[in-house]
Amino acid sequence: MQMRDEMLRAACFASLDVLCAQFGDDVPYKDGLDRGFPHGGARVPFLSPQKGIFRAAAQTGPAALSINTSSKSPYGDAEVDDGYLYAYRAGSVDQPDNRALRQAFALQVPLVYFVATRPGWYRPLYPSYIAADDPVAQRVLVSPGQLVGPLDERDPEPLENPIERRYAVRETRVRLHQAVFRGRVLRAYSNTCTICRLKEDRLLDAAHIAGDLEAHGEPIVPNGLALCSIHHRAYDQQLVGVSPDYEVHVSKRLLEEEDGPMLELLKGFHAQPIVLPKRAAWKPDRERLAERFERFVAST
Ligand SMILES: [Zn+2]
């Protein structure tokens, strides 16, 4: 139906599938989302980073195609059990952006909720639906939907079952917080593995020093270390440790093994200092490191 822009929305979701396959869960704006998606022989933008609510000029229907949240307030939109509360654009309830947002509720069309997890990167949550509209509080409730049916012919639909919906919201929230944590830690370390200095965004993780289920396991920069995939795994497996005086320790087990260039590479960082963030407030917390290092020493 023209009012619902079904073909255009389907093209948008299909292109997001491709971008997520290429980049992972978070997609960059530059050289990614800024290319838009093909529809009707033209390219249609996914979103407008300058303003939160976006309706594309190519649409025939009145409802928004996407909404976004800036990296300055990645989950500044209040989280509730059934989704996220998303504020209208400030000013008149009846201005075009707010009309497009409210039409998405009235028509119950699927849209994309782009959450910025770090500057210039977005996690697209799609299909999302506007599940409630509150013109007095000037905000809507954004809830997750699902794509059903065989691949390539998947149809978006809202998650009607409240238990399923709450479960989906919780899952998404955990993953969003992890993404935001990763973004902050990687930025603090200038996208560098603190042990081997590898600078390849796609191979870097944010490792917790104190695990997220432990006391002091908060997802804050001083509880994080930027590590490449190999060093992250080695750190989690107690094959490398970081002492509270910021030195790399390689486990005896690994030091005594002899084979192979990769192993030499791992062993080579033994007794080397780690790379530290420039800002004092971002440096790894010595107490958390000490606690973790004790366990490393005990296991080797
Ligand atoms: Zn590394």
Coordinates of N, CA and C in Angstrom, one line a residue, residues 135-224:
P135 N 0.8 12.5 23.3 CA 1.0 13.9 22.8 C 1.0 14.9 24.0
V136 N 0.6 14.5 25.2 CA 0.6 15.4 26.3 C 2.1 15.4 26.8
A137 N 2.7 14.3 27.0 CA 4.1 14.2 27.5 C 5.0 14.4 26.3
Q138 N 4.4 14.5 25.1 CA 5.2 14.7 23.8 C 6.3 13.6 23.7
R139 N 5.9 12.4 23.7 CA 6.8 11.3 23.5 C 6.0 10.1 23.0
V140 N 6.8 9.1 22.4 CA 6.2 7.9 22.0 C 7.0 6.7 22.6
L141 N 6.4 5.6 22.5 CA 7.1 4.3 23.0 C 7.5 3.6 21.8
V142 N 8.8 3.3 21.7 CA 9.3 2.5 20.6 C 9.5 1.1 21.0
S143 N 8.9 0.2 20.3 CA 9.0 -1.2 20.7 C 9.5 -2.1 19.6
P144 N 10.2 -3.2 20.0 CA 10.8 -4.0 18.9 C 9.7 -4.8 18.2
G145 N 10.0 -5.1 16.9 CA 9.2 -6.0 16.1 C 10.0 -7.2 15.7
Q146 N 9.5 -7.9 14.8 CA 10.3 -9.1 14.3 C 10.1 -9.2 12.8
L147 N 11.0 -9.9 12.1 CA 10.8 -10.2 10.7 C 10.5 -11.7 10.6
V148 N 9.4 -12.0 10.0 CA 9.0 -13.4 10.0 C 8.9 -13.9 8.5
G149 N 9.0 -15.2 8.4 CA 8.9 -15.8 7.0 C 10.2 -16.2 6.5
P150 N 10.2 -16.8 5.3 CA 11.5 -17.3 4.7 C 12.4 -16.1 4.4
L151 N 13.7 -16.4 4.4 CA 14.7 -15.4 4.0 C 14.3 -14.7 2.7
D152 N 14.6 -13.5 2.5 CA 14.3 -12.7 1.3 C 12.8 -12.3 1.2
E153 N 12.0 -13.0 1.9 CA 10.5 -12.6 1.8 C 10.0 -12.4 3.2
R154 N 10.9 -11.9 4.1 CA 10.5 -11.7 5.5 C 9.6 -10.5 5.6
D155 N 8.5 -10.7 6.4 CA 7.6 -9.6 6.6 C 7.8 -9.1 8.1
P156 N 7.8 -7.7 8.2 CA 7.9 -7.2 9.6 C 6.6 -7.3 10.3
E157 N 6.6 -7.6 11.5 CA 5.4 -7.5 12.3 C 5.7 -7.1 13.8
P158 N 4.8 -6.5 14.5 CA 5.1 -6.1 15.9 C 5.1 -7.4 16.7
L159 N 5.9 -7.3 17.8 CA 5.8 -8.4 18.8 C 4.7 -8.1 19.8
E160 N 3.6 -8.9 19.6 CA 2.4 -8.6 20.4 C 2.5 -9.2 21.7
N161 N 3.1 -10.4 21.8 CA 3.2 -11.1 23.1 C 4.0 -10.3 24.1
P162 N 3.4 -9.8 25.2 CA 4.2 -8.9 26.1 C 5.4 -9.6 26.7
I163 N 5.4 -10.9 26.9 CA 6.6 -11.6 27.5 C 7.7 -11.6 26.5
E164 N 7.4 -12.0 25.3 CA 8.4 -12.0 24.2 C 8.9 -10.6 24.0
R165 N 8.0 -9.6 24.1 CA 8.5 -8.2 23.8 C 9.5 -7.8 24.9
R166 N 9.1 -8.0 26.1 CA 10.0 -7.6 27.2 C 11.3 -8.3 27.1
Y167 N 11.3 -9.6 26.7 CA 12.5 -10.4 26.6 C 13.4 -9.7 25.5
A168 N 12.8 -9.4 24.4 CA 13.5 -8.8 23.3 C 14.1 -7.4 23.7
V169 N 13.3 -6.6 24.4 CA 13.8 -5.3 24.9 C 15.0 -5.5 25.8
R170 N 14.9 -6.5 26.7 CA 16.0 -6.7 27.6 C 17.3 -7.1 26.9
E171 N 17.1 -8.0 26.0 CA 18.3 -8.5 25.2 C 19.0 -7.4 24.5
T172 N 18.1 -6.6 23.8 CA 18.7 -5.5 23.0 C 19.4 -4.5 23.9
R173 N 18.8 -4.3 25.1 CA 19.4 -3.3 26.0 C 20.8 -3.7 26.5
V174 N 20.9 -5.0 26.8 CA 22.2 -5.5 27.3 C 23.2 -5.3 26.1
R175 N 22.8 -5.7 24.9 CA 23.8 -5.6 23.8 C 24.1 -4.1 23.5
L176 N 23.1 -3.3 23.6 CA 23.4 -1.8 23.4 C 24.4 -1.3 24.4
H177 N 24.2 -1.7 25.7 CA 25.1 -1.2 26.7 C 26.5 -1.7 26.5
Q178 N 26.6 -3.0 26.0 CA 27.9 -3.5 25.7 C 28.6 -2.7 24.5
A179 N 27.8 -2.4 23.6 CA 28.3 -1.6 22.4 C 28.8 -0.3 22.8
V180 N 28.0 0.4 23.7 CA 28.4 1.7 24.2 C 29.7 1.6 25.0
F181 N 29.8 0.6 25.9 CA 31.0 0.3 26.6 C 32.2 0.1 25.7
R182 N 32.0 -0.7 24.7 CA 33.1 -0.9 23.7 C 33.5 0.4 23.1
G183 N 32.6 1.2 22.7 CA 32.9 2.4 22.0 C 33.7 3.3 22.9
R184 N 33.3 3.4 24.2 CA 34.0 4.3 25.1 C 35.4 3.8 25.4
V185 N 35.5 2.5 25.6 CA 36.9 2.0 25.9 C 37.8 2.1 24.7
L186 N 37.3 1.8 23.5 CA 38.2 1.9 22.3 C 38.6 3.3 22.1
R187 N 37.7 4.2 22.3 CA 38.0 5.6 22.1 C 39.1 6.1 23.1
A188 N 39.0 5.6 24.4 CA 39.9 6.0 25.4 C 41.3 5.5 25.0
Y189 N 41.4 4.4 24.4 CA 42.7 3.8 24.0 C 43.1 4.1 22.6
S190 N 42.4 5.1 22.0 CA 42.7 5.5 20.6 C 42.7 4.3 19.6
N191 N 41.7 3.4 19.8 CA 41.6 2.2 19.0 C 42.8 1.4 18.8
T192 N 43.5 1.1 20.0 CA 44.7 0.3 20.0 C 44.6 -0.8 21.0
C193 N 45.1 -2.0 20.6 CA 45.2 -3.1 21.6 C 46.2 -2.7 22.6
T194 N 45.8 -2.7 23.9 CA 46.7 -2.2 25.0 C 48.0 -3.1 25.1
I195 N 47.9 -4.3 24.6 CA 49.1 -5.2 24.7 C 50.0 -5.1 23.4
C196 N 49.4 -5.4 22.3 CA 50.2 -5.5 21.1 C 50.1 -4.3 20.2
R197 N 49.3 -3.3 20.5 CA 49.2 -2.0 19.8 C 48.6 -2.1 18.4
L198 N 47.9 -3.3 18.2 CA 47.2 -3.4 16.9 C 46.1 -2.3 16.8
K199 N 46.0 -1.7 15.6 CA 45.0 -0.7 15.5 C 44.1 -1.1 14.4
E200 N 43.2 -2.0 14.6 CA 42.2 -2.4 13.6 C 40.9 -2.6 14.3
D201 N 40.1 -1.6 14.1 CA 38.8 -1.5 14.8 C 38.0 -2.8 14.8
R202 N 38.0 -3.5 13.7 CA 37.2 -4.7 13.6 C 37.7 -5.9 14.3
L203 N 39.0 -5.8 14.8 CA 39.6 -6.9 15.6 C 39.7 -6.5 17.1
L204 N 39.1 -5.3 17.4 CA 39.3 -4.9 18.8 C 38.0 -5.1 19.6
D205 N 38.3 -5.4 20.9 CA 37.2 -5.6 21.9 C 37.4 -4.7 23.1
A206 N 36.4 -4.5 23.9 CA 36.6 -3.9 25.2 C 36.4 -5.1 26.2
A207 N 37.5 -5.4 26.9 CA 37.4 -6.5 27.9 C 37.1 -5.8 29.2
H208 N 36.3 -6.5 30.0 CA 36.1 -6.2 31.4 C 37.3 -6.6 32.2
I209 N 37.7 -5.8 33.2 CA 38.7 -6.2 34.1 C 38.0 -7.1 35.2
A210 N 37.1 -6.4 35.9 CA 36.2 -7.2 36.8 C 35.0 -7.5 35.9
G211 N 34.6 -8.8 35.9 CA 33.5 -9.3 35.0 C 32.2 -8.6 35.3
D212 N 31.3 -8.5 34.4 CA 30.1 -7.7 34.6 C 29.1 -8.3 35.6
L213 N 29.4 -9.5 36.0 CA 28.5 -10.1 37.0 C 29.2 -10.0 38.4
E214 N 30.4 -9.5 38.5 CA 31.1 -9.4 39.7 C 30.9 -8.0 40.3
A215 N 31.3 -7.9 41.6 CA 31.3 -6.6 42.3 C 32.3 -5.7 41.5
H216 N 32.1 -4.5 41.4 CA 33.0 -3.5 40.6 C 33.0 -3.9 39.2
G217 N 32.1 -4.6 38.6 CA 32.1 -5.0 37.2 C 31.4 -4.1 36.3
E218 N 31.2 -2.8 36.7 CA 30.5 -1.8 36.0 C 31.1 -1.6 34.6
P219 N 30.2 -1.3 33.6 CA 30.8 -1.0 32.3 C 31.3 0.4 32.2
I220 N 32.3 0.7 32.9 CA 32.9 2.1 32.8 C 34.4 1.9 32.3
V221 N 34.9 3.0 31.7 CA 36.2 2.9 31.1 C 37.3 2.4 32.1
P222 N 37.4 2.9 33.3 CA 38.4 2.3 34.2 C 38.3 0.8 34.5
N223 N 37.2 0.2 34.2 CA 37.1 -1.2 34.3 C 37.2 -1.9 33.0
G224 N 37.8 -1.2 32.0 CA 38.0 -1.8 30.7 C 39.4 -1.8 30.2

